[in-house]
Short mmCIF file of C-alpha atoms in Angstrom, two decimals:
data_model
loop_
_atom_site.label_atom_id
_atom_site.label_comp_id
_atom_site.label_asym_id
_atom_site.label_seq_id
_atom_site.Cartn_x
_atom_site.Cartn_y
_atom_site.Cartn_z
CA UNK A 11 0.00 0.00 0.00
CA UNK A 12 1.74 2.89 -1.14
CA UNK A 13 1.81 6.02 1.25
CA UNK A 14 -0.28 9.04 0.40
CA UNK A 15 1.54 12.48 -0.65
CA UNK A 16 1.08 15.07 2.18
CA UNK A 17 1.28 18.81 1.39
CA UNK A 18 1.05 21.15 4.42
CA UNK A 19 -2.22 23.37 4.69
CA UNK A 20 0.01 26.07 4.31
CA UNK A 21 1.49 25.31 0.76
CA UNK A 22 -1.71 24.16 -0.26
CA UNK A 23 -2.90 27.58 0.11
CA UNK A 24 -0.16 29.23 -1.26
CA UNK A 25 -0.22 27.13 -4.80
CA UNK A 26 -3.83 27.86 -4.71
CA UNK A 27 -3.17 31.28 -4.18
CA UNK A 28 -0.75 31.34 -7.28
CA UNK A 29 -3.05 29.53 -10.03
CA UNK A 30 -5.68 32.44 -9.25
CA UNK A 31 -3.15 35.15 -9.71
CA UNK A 32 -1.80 33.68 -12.84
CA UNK A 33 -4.81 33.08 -14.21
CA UNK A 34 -5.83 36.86 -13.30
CA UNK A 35 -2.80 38.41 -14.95
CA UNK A 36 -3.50 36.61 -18.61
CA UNK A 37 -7.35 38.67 -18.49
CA UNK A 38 -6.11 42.63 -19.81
CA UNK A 39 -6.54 45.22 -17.48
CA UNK A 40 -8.82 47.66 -15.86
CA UNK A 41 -9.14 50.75 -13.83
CA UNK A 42 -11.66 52.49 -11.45
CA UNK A 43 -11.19 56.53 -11.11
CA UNK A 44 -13.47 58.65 -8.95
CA UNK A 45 -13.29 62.29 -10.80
CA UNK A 46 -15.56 65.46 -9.97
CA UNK A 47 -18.72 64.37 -10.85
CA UNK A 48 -18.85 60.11 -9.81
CA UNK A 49 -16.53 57.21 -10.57
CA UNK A 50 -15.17 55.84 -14.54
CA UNK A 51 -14.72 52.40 -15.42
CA UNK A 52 -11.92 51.72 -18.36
CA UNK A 53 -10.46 48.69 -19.68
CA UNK A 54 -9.36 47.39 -23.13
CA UNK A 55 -11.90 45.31 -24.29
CA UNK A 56 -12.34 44.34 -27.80
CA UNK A 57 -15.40 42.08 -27.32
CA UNK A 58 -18.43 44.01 -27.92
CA UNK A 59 -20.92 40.79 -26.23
CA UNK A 60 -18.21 40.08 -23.21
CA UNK A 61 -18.64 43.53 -20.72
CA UNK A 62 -15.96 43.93 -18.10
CA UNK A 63 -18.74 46.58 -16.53
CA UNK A 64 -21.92 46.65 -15.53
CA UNK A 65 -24.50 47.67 -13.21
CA UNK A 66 -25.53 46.16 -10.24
CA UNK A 67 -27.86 48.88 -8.97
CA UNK A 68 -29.12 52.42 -8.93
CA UNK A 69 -25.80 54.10 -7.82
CA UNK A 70 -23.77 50.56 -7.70
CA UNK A 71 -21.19 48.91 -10.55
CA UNK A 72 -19.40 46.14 -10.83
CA UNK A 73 -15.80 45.42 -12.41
CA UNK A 74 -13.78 42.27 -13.01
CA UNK A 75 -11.18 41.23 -14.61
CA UNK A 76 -10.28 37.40 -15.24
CA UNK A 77 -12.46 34.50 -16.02
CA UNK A 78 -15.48 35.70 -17.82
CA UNK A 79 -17.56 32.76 -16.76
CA UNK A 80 -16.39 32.76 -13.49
CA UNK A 81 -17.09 36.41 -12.43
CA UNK A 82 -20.29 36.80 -15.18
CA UNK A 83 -22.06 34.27 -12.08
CA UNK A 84 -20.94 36.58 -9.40
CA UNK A 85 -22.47 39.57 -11.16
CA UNK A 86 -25.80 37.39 -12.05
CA UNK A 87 -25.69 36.56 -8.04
CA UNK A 88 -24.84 40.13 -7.34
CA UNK A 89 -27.82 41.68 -9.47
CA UNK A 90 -30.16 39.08 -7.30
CA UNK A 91 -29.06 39.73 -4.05
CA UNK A 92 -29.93 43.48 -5.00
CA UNK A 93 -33.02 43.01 -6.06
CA UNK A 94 -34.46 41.11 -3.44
CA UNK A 95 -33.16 43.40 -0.45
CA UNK A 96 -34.24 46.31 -2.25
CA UNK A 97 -37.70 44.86 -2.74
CA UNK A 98 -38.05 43.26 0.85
CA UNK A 99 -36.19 46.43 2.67
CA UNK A 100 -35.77 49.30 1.03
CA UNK A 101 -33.88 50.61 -2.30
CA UNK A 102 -31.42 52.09 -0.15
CA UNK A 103 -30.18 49.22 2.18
CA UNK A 104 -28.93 48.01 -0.68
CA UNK A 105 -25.28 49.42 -0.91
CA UNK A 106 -21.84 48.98 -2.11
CA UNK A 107 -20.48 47.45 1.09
CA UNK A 108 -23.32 44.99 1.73
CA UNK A 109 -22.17 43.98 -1.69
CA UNK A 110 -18.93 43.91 -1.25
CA UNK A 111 -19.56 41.73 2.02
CA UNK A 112 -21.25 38.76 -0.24
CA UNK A 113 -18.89 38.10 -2.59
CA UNK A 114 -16.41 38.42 0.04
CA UNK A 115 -18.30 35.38 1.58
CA UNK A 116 -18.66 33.54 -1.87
CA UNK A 117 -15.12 33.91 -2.30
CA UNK A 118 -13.56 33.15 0.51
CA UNK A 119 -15.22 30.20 0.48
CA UNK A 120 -14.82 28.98 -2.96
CA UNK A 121 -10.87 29.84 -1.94
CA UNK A 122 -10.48 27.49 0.91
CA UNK A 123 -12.76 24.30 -0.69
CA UNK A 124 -10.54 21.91 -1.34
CA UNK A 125 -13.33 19.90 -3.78
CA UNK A 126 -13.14 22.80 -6.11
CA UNK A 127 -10.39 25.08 -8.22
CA UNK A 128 -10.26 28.57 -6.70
CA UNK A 129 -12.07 31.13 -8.59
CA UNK A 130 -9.69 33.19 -11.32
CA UNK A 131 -11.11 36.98 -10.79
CA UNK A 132 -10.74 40.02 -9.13
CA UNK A 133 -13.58 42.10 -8.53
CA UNK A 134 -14.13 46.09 -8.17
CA UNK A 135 -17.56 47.17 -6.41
CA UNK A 136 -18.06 50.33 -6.57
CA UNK A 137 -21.16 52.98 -5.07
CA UNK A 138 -21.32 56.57 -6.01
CA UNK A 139 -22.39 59.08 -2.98
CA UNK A 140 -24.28 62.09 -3.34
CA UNK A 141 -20.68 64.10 -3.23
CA UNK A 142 -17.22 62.86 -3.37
CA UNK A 143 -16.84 61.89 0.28
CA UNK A 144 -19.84 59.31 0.06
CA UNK A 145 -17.94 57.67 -2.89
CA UNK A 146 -17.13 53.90 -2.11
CA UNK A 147 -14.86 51.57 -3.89
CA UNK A 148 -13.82 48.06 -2.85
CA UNK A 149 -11.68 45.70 -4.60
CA UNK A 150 -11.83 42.21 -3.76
CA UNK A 151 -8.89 39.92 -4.46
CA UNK A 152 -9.53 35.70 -5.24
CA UNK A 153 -9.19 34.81 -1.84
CA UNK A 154 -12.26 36.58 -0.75
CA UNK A 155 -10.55 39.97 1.23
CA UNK A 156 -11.91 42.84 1.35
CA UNK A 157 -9.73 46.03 0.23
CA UNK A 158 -11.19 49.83 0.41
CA UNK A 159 -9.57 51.97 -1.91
CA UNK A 160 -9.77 55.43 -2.49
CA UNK A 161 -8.86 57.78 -5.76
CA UNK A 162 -8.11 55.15 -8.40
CA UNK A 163 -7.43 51.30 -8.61
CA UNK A 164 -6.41 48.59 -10.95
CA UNK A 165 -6.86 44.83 -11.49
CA UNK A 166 -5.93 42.43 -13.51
CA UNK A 167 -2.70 42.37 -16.27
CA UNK A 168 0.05 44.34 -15.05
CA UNK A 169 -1.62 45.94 -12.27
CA UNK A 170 0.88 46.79 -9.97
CA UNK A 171 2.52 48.71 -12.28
CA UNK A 172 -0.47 50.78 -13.54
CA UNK A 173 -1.44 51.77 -9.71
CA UNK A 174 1.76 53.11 -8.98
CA UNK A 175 1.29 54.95 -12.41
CA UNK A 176 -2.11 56.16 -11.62
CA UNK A 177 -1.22 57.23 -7.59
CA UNK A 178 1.50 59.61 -8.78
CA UNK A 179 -1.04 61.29 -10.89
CA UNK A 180 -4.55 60.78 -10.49
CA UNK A 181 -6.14 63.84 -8.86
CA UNK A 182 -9.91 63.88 -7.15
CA UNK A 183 -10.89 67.14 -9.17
CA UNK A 184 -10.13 65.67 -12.27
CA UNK A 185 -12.80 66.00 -14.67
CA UNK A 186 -14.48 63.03 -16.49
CA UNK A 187 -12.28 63.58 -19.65
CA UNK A 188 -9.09 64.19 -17.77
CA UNK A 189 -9.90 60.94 -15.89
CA UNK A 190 -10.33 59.10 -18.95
CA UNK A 191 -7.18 60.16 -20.37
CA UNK A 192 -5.12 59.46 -17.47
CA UNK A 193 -6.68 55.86 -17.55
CA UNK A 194 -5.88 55.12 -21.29
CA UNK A 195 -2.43 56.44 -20.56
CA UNK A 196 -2.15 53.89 -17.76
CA UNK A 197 -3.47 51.10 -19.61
CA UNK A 198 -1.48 51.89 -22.67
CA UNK A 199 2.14 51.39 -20.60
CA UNK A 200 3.56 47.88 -21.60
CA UNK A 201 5.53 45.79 -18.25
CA UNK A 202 8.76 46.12 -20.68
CA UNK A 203 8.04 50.35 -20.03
CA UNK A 204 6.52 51.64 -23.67
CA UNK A 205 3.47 52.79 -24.49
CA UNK A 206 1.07 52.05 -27.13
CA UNK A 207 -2.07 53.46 -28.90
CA UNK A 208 -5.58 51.92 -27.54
CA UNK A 209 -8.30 53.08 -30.70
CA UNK A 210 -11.22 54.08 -29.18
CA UNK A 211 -13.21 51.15 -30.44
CA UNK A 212 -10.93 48.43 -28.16
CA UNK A 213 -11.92 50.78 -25.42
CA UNK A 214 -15.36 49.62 -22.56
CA UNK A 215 -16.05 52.78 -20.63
CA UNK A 216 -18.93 52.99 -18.23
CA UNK A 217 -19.21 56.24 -15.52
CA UNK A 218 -21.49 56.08 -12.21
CA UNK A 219 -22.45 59.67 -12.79
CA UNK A 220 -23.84 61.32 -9.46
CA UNK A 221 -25.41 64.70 -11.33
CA UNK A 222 -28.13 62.26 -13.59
CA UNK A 223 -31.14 62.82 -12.89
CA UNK A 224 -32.56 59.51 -12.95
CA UNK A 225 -32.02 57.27 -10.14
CA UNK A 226 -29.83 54.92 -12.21
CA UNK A 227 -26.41 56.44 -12.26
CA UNK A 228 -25.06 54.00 -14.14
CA UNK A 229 -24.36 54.46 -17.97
CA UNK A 230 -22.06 53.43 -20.69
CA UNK A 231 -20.26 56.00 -22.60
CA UNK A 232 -19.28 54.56 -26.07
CA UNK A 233 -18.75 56.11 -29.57
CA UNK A 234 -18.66 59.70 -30.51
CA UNK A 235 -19.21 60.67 -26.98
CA UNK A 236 -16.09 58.65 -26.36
CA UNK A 237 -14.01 60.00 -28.90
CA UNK A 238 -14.84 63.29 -28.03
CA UNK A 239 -13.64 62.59 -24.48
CA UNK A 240 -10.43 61.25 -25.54
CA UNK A 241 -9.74 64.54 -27.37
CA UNK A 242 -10.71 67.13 -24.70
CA UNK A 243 -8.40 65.13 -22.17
CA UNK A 244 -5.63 64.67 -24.82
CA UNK A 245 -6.16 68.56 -25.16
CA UNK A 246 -7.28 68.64 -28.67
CA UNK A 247 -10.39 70.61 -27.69
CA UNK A 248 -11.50 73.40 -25.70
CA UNK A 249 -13.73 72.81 -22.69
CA UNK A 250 -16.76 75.04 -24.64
CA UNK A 251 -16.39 73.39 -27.43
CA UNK A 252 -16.06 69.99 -25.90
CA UNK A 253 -19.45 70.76 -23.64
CA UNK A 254 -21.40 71.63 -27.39
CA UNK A 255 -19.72 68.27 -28.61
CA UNK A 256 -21.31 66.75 -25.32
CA UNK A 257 -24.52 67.90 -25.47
CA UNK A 258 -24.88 67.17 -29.15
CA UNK A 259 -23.45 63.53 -28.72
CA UNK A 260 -26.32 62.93 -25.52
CA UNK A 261 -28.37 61.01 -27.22
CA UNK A 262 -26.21 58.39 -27.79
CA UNK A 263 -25.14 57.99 -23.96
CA UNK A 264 -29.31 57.62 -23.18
CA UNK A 265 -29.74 54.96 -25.47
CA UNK A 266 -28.86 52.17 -22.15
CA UNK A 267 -31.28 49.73 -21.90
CA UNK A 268 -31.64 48.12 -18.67
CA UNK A 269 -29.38 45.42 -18.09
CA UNK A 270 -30.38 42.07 -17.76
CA UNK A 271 -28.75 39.08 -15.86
CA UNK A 272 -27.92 37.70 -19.39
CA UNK A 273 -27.64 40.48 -21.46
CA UNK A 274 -23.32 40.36 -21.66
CA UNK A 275 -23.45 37.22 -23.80
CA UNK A 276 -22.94 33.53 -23.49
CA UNK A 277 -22.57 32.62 -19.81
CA UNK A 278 -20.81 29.44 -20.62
CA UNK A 279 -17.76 31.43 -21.90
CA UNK A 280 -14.49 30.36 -20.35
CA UNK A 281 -12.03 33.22 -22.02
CA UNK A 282 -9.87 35.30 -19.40
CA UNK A 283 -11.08 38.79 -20.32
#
């Protein structure tokens, strides 16, 4: 009878620990910025069906990077938890930190199973107050902890790197175009230290925008709105005649429909995103 292999608790954790990070740094990365007016959401995404971003509720949103098929069922879970408190309570017990709290839970369990692999994501929850100082972001590693962050954040790829980009420069009274820039420059810096161009089109922007007047704060900011962006933070254009360009582009930004637990695309999906 032979003998079974023993590996300590300890460096069981540890190599589980190290097949979630790997598997987090092959999906590309993303950042969360809080600017003036809310919080931006920017990653390089060519997938049009596959959304790194979405909403979760009225003033909540929800980032991940990693396995889309992984973290698309924590959003779906995420979306129902919501739901049901804010139809049994009250729309506004349901917040970013209660959130935050569950998949906390979820993961940290999932982490120390041994019967199953531990998830491959890394999730941003994010709530936008009714001024800067009620602004709430959370990042939540594989293992299930819980990190509050303030000003910016990044996950997935090469993440270390962009943070320490983004904390030497990001700014809190940073408009939403100056945010935006500094976010495609941060994304755009390869680990070897050069930069490249991200077209507008490979670009998934989304903005929890407390001065809407609807109670959904959540919206997704694509096409010539986004282009226009890109030039008033790159300079190109003058803040007056970057407001006309926004106000003539705001039809496109209201065209959201509400977003349904399986409105991103196939569920069954295993691609690191």
């Amino acid at each position: 009878m032979s003998t079974p292999f023993y590996v300590s608790p300890q460096q069981a954790m540890a190599d589980r620990a190290e097949y979630a990070r790997k598997g987090i740094a092959r999906g590309r990365s993303l950042v969360v910025l809080q600017y003036t007016d809310g919080i931006v959401f920017v990653g390089e995404n060519p997938s049009r069906a596959l959304h790194k971003f979405s909403e979760i509720y009225d003033r909540i949103g929800f980032a991940a990077a990693g396995k889309y098929n992984e973290y698309e069922n924590l959003r779906i879970g995420g979306v129902r938890y919501a739901d049901l408190r804010g139809y049994t309570y009250d729309r506004d017990d349901v917040t970013a930190r209660g959130l935050a709290n569950v998949y906390a839970q979820t993961l940290g369990t999932i982490f120390s199973s041994s019967g199953e692999k531990p998830y491959e994501v890394e999730l941003v929850v994010a709530e936008v107050g009714d001024d800067a100082s009620g602004d709430q972001i959370y990042r939540l590693p594989h293992d299930g902890s819980i990190v509050d962050e303030h000003g910016s954040v990044a996950v997935g790829g090469n993440a270390e790197q962009i943070s320490s980009y983004l904390d030497q420069r990001h700014e809190d009274a940073m408009t939403l175009a100056q945010a935006l820039r500094l976010a495609v420059n941060a994304l755009s810096r390869d680990t070897n230290g050069s930069e490249r161009e991200i077209p507008a089109e490979r670009l998934e922007v989304a903005v929890l925008d407390r001065t809407r007047p609807q109670r959904r704060k959540f919206k997704r900011i694509v096409g010539t709105r986004l282009s226009r962006l890109l030039e008033e933070g790159a300079g190109g254009t003058s803040p007056s005649a970057a407001s006309s360009s926004a106000a003539a582009a705001e039809e496109d930004e209201e065209l959201d429909l509400p977003e349904l637990p399986g409105d991103d695309g196939p569920s069954d999906s295993g691609s690191q995103n």
